[in-house]
PDB file of C-alpha atoms and ligand atoms in Angstrom:
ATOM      1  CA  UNK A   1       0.000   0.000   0.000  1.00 96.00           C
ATOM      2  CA  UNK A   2       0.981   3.415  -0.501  1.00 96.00           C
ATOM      3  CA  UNK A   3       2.396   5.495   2.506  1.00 97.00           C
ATOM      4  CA  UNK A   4       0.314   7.792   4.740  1.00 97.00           C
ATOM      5  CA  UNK A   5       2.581  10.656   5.612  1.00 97.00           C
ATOM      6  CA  UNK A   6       2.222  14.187   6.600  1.00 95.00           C
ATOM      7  CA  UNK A   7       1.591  15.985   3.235  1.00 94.00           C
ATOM      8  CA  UNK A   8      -1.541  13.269   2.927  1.00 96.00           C
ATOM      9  CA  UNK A   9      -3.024  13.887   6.184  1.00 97.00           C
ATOM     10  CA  UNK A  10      -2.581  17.877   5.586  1.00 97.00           C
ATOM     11  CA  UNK A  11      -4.472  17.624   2.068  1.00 97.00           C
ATOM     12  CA  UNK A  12      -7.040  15.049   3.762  1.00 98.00           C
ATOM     13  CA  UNK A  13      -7.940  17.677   6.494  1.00 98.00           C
ATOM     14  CA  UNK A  14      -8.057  20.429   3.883  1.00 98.00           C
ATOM     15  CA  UNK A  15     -10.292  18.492   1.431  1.00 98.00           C
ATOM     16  CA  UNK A  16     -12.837  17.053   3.987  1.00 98.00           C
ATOM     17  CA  UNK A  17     -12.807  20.783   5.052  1.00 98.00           C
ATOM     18  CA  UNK A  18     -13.912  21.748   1.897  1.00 98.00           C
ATOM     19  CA  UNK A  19     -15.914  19.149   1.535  1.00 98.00           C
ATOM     20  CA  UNK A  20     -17.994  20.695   4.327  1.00 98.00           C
ATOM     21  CA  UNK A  21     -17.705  24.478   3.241  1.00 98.00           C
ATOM     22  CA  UNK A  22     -18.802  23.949  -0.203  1.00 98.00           C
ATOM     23  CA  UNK A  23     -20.602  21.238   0.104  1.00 98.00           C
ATOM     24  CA  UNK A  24     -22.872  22.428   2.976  1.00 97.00           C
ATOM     25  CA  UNK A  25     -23.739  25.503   1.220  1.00 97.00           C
ATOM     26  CA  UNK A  26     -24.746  23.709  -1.958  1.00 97.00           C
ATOM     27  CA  UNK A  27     -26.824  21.446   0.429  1.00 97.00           C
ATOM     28  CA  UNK A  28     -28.282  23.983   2.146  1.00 95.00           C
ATOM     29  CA  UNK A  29     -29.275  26.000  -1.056  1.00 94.00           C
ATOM     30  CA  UNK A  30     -31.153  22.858  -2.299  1.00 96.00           C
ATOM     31  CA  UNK A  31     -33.007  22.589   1.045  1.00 96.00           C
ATOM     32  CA  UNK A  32     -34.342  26.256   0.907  1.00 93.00           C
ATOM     33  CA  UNK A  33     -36.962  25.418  -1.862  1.00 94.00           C
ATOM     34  CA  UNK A  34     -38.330  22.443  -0.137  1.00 97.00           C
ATOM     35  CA  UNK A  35     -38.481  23.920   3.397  1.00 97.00           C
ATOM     36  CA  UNK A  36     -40.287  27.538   2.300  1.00 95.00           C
ATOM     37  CA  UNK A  37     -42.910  25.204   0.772  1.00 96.00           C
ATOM     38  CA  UNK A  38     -43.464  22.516   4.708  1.00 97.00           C
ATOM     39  CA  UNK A  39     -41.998  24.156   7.219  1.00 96.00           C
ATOM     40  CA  UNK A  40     -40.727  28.400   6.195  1.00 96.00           C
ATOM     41  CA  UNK A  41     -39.752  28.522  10.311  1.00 97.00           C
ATOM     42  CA  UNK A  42     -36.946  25.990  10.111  1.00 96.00           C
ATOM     43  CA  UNK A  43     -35.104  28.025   7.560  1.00 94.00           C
ATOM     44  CA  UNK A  44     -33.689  30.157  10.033  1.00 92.00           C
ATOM     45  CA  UNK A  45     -32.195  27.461  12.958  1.00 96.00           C
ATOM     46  CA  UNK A  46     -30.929  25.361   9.832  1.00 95.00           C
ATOM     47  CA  UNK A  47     -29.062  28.147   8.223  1.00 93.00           C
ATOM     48  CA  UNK A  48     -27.729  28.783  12.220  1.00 94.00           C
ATOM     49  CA  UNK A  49     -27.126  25.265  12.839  1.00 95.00           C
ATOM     50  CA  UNK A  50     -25.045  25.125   9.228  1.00 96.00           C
ATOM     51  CA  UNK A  51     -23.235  27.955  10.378  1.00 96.00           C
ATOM     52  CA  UNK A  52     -21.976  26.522  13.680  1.00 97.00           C
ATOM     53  CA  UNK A  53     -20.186  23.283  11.184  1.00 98.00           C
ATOM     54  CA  UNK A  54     -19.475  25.905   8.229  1.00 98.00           C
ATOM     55  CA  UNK A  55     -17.206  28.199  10.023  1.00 98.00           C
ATOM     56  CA  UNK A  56     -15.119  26.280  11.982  1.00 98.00           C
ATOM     57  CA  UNK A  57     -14.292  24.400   8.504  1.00 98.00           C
ATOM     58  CA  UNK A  58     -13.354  27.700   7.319  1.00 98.00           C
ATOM     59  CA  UNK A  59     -11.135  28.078   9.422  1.00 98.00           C
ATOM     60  CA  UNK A  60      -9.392  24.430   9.205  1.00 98.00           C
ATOM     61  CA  UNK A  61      -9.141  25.604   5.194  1.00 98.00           C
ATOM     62  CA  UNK A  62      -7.161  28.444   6.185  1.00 98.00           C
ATOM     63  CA  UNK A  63      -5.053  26.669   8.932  1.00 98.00           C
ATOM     64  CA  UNK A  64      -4.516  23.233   6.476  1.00 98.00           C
ATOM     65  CA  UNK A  65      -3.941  25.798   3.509  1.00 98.00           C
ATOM     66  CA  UNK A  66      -1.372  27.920   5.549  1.00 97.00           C
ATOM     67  CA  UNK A  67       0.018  24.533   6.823  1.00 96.00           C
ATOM     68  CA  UNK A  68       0.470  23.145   3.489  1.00 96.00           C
ATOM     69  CA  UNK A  69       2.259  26.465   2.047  1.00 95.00           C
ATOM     70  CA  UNK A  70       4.688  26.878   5.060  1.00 94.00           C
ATOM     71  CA  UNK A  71       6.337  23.178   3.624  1.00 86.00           C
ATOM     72  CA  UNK A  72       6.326  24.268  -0.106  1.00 81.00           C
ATOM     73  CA  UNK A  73       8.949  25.719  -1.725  1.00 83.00           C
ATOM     74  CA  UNK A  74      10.362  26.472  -5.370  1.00 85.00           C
ATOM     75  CA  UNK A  75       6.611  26.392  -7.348  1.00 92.00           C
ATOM     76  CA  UNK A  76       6.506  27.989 -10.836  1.00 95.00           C
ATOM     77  CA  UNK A  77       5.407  31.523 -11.439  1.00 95.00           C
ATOM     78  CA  UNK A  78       2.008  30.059 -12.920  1.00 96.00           C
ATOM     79  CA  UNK A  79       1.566  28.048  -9.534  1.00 96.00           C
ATOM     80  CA  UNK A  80       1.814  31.166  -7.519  1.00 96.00           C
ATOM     81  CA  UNK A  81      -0.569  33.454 -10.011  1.00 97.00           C
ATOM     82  CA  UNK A  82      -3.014  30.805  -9.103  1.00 98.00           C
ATOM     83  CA  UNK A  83      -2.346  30.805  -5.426  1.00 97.00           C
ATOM     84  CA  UNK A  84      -2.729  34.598  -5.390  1.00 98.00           C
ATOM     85  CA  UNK A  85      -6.145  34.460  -7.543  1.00 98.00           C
ATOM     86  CA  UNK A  86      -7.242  31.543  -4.963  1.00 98.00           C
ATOM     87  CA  UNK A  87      -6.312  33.490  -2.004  1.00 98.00           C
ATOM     88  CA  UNK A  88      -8.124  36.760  -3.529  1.00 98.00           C
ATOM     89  CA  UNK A  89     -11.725  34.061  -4.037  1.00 98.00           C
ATOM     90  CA  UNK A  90     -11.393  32.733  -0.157  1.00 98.00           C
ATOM     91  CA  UNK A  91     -11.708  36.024   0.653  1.00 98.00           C
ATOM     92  CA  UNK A  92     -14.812  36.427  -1.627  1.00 98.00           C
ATOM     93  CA  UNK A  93     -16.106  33.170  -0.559  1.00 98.00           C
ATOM     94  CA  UNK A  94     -15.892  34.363   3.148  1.00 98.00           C
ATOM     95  CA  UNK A  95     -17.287  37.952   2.844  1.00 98.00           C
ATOM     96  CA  UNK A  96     -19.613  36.550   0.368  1.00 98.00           C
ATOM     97  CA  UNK A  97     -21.243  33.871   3.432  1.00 97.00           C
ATOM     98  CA  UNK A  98     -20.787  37.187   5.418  1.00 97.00           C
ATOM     99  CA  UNK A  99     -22.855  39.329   3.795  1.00 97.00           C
ATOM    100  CA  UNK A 100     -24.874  36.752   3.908  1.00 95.00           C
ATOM    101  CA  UNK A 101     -25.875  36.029   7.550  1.00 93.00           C
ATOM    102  CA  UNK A 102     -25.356  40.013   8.101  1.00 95.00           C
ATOM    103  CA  UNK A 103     -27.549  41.663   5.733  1.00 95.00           C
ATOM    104  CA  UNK A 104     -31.599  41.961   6.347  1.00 93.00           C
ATOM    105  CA  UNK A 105     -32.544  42.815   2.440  1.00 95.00           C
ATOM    106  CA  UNK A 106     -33.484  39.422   0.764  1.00 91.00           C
ATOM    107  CA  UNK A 107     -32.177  40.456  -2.899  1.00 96.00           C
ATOM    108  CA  UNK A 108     -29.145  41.602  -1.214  1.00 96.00           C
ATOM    109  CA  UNK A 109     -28.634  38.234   0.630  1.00 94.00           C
ATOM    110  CA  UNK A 110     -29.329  36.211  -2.279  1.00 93.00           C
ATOM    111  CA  UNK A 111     -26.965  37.916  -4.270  1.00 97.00           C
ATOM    112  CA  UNK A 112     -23.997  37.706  -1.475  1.00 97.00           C
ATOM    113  CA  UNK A 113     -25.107  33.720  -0.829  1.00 95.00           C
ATOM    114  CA  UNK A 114     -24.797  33.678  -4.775  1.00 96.00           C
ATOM    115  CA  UNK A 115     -21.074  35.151  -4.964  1.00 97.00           C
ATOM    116  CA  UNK A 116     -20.051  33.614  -1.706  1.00 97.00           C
ATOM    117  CA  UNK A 117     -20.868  30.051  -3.180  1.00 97.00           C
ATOM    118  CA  UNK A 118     -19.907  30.891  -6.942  1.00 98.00           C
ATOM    119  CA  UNK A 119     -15.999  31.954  -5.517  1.00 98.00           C
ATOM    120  CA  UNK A 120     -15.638  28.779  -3.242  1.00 98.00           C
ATOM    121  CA  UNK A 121     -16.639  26.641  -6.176  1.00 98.00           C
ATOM    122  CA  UNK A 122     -14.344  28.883  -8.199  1.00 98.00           C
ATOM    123  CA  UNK A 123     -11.433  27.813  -5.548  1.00 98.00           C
ATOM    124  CA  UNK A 124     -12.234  24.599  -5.628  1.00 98.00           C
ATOM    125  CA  UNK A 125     -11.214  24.014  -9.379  1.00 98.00           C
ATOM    126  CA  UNK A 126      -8.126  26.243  -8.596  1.00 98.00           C
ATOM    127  CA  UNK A 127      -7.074  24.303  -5.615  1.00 98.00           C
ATOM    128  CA  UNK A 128      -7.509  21.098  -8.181  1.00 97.00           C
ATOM    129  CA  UNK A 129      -5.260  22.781 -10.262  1.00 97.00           C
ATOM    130  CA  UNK A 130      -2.607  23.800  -7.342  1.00 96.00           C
ATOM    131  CA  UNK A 131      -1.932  20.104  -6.914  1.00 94.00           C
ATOM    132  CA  UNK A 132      -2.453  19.007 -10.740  1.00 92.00           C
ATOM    133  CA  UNK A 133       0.559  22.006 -10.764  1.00 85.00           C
TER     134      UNK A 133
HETATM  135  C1  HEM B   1     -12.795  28.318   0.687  1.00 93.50           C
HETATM  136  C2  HEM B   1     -11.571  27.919   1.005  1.00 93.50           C
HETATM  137  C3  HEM B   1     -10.797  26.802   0.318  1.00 93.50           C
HETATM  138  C4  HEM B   1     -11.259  25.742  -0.445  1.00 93.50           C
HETATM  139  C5  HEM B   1     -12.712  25.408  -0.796  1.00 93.50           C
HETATM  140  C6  HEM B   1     -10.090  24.992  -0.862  1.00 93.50           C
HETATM  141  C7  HEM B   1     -10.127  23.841  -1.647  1.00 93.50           C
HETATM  142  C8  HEM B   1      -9.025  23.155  -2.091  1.00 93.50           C
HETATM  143  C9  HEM B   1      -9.073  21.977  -2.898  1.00 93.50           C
HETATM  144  C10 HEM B   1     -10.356  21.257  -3.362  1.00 93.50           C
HETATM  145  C11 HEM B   1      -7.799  21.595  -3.160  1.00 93.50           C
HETATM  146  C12 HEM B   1      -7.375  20.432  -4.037  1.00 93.50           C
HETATM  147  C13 HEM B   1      -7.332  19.139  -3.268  1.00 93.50           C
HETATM  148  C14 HEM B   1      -7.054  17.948  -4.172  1.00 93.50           C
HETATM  149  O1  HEM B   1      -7.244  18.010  -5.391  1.00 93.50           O
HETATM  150  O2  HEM B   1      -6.647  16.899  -3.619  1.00 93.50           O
HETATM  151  C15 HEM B   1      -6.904  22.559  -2.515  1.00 93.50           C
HETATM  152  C16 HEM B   1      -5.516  22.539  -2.579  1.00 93.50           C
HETATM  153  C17 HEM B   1      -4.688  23.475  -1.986  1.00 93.50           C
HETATM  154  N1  HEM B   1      -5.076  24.530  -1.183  1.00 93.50           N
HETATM  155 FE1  HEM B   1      -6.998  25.048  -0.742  1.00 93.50          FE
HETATM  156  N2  HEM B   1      -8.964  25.605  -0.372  1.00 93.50           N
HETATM  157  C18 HEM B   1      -9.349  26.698   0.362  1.00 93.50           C
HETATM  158  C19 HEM B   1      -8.534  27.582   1.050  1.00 93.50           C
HETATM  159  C20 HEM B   1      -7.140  27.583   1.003  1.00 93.50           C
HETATM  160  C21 HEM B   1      -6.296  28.531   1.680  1.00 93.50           C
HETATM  161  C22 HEM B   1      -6.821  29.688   2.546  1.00 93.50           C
HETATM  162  C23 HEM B   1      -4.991  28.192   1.375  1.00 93.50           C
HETATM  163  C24 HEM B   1      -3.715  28.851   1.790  1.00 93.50           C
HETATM  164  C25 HEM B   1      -3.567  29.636   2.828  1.00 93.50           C
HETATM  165  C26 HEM B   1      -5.016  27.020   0.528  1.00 93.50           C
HETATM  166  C27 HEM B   1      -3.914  26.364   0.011  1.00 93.50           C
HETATM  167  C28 HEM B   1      -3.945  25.242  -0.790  1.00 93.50           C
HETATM  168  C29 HEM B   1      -2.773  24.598  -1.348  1.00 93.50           C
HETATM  169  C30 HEM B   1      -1.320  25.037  -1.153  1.00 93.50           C
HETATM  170  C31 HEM B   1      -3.224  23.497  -2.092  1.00 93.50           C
HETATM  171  C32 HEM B   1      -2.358  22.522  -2.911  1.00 93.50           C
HETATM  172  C33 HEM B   1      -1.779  21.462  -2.014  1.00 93.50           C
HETATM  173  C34 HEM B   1      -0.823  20.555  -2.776  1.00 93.50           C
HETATM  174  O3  HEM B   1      -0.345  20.902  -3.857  1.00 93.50           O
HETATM  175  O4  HEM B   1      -0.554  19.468  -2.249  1.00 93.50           O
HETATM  176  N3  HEM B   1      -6.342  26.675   0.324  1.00 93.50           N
HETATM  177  N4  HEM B   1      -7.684  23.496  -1.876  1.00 93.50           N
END
């Protein structure tokens, strides 16, 4: 079998942490139809209760992602450009979920939930490309 060493468990962490930023919001999204049709009050404790697993796996993506760069060394120019443009779409991802949970207007919301999940997906396919790289 292949070895389990420290760059694997790094990149597992920052995955499944992905996994769980990304993938909740989508989630969540597709539960928002559904649950303004049977139950409208649950909206609110599920987008809270999201929030509580959501964060904190924000913030293992920044920890794994600052992990993983502290051990890398000598990338190509065309690695770092895309590190940069990733770093500059966390941000938007973040503010984006933000906005989000901040703002009262519901066009304004949508439209913040709308960038903050279109920029994580966008970091997604960059982070792909960071290891493809
Ligand atoms: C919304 C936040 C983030 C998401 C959704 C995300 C997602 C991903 C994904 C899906 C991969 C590719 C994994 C694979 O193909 O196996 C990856 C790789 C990577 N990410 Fe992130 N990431 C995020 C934040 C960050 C941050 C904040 C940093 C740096 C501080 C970072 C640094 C890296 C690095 C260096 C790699 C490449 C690792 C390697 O080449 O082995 N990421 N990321």
């Amino acid at each position: 079998m292949l070895t389990i060493n420290l760059e694997v468990i790094q990149l597992t962490l920052h995955v499944l942490a992905a996994t769980i930023w990304v993938g909740g919001q989508i989630v969540l999204a597709a539960l928002v139809g559904p649950l303004r049709k049977v139950a409208p009050a649950a909206i609110a404790p599920a987008a809270r209760t999201f929030a509580w697993v959501g964060w904190p796996a924000f913030a293992v993506l920044v920890l794994t992602g600052g992990w993983m760069l502290s051990g890398a060394g000598g990338q190509s120019d065309a690695w770092q450009t895309t590190l940069m443009i990733k770093l500059l779409l966390v941000l938007v991802s973040g503010i984006g979920a933000a906005l989000h949970t901040l703002l009262k207007n519901p066009a304004l919301r949508g439209i913040s939930a709308a960038i903050g999940l279109g920029s994580a997906l966008a970091v997604v396919l960059l982070g792909v490309l960071l290891v493809e790289g």
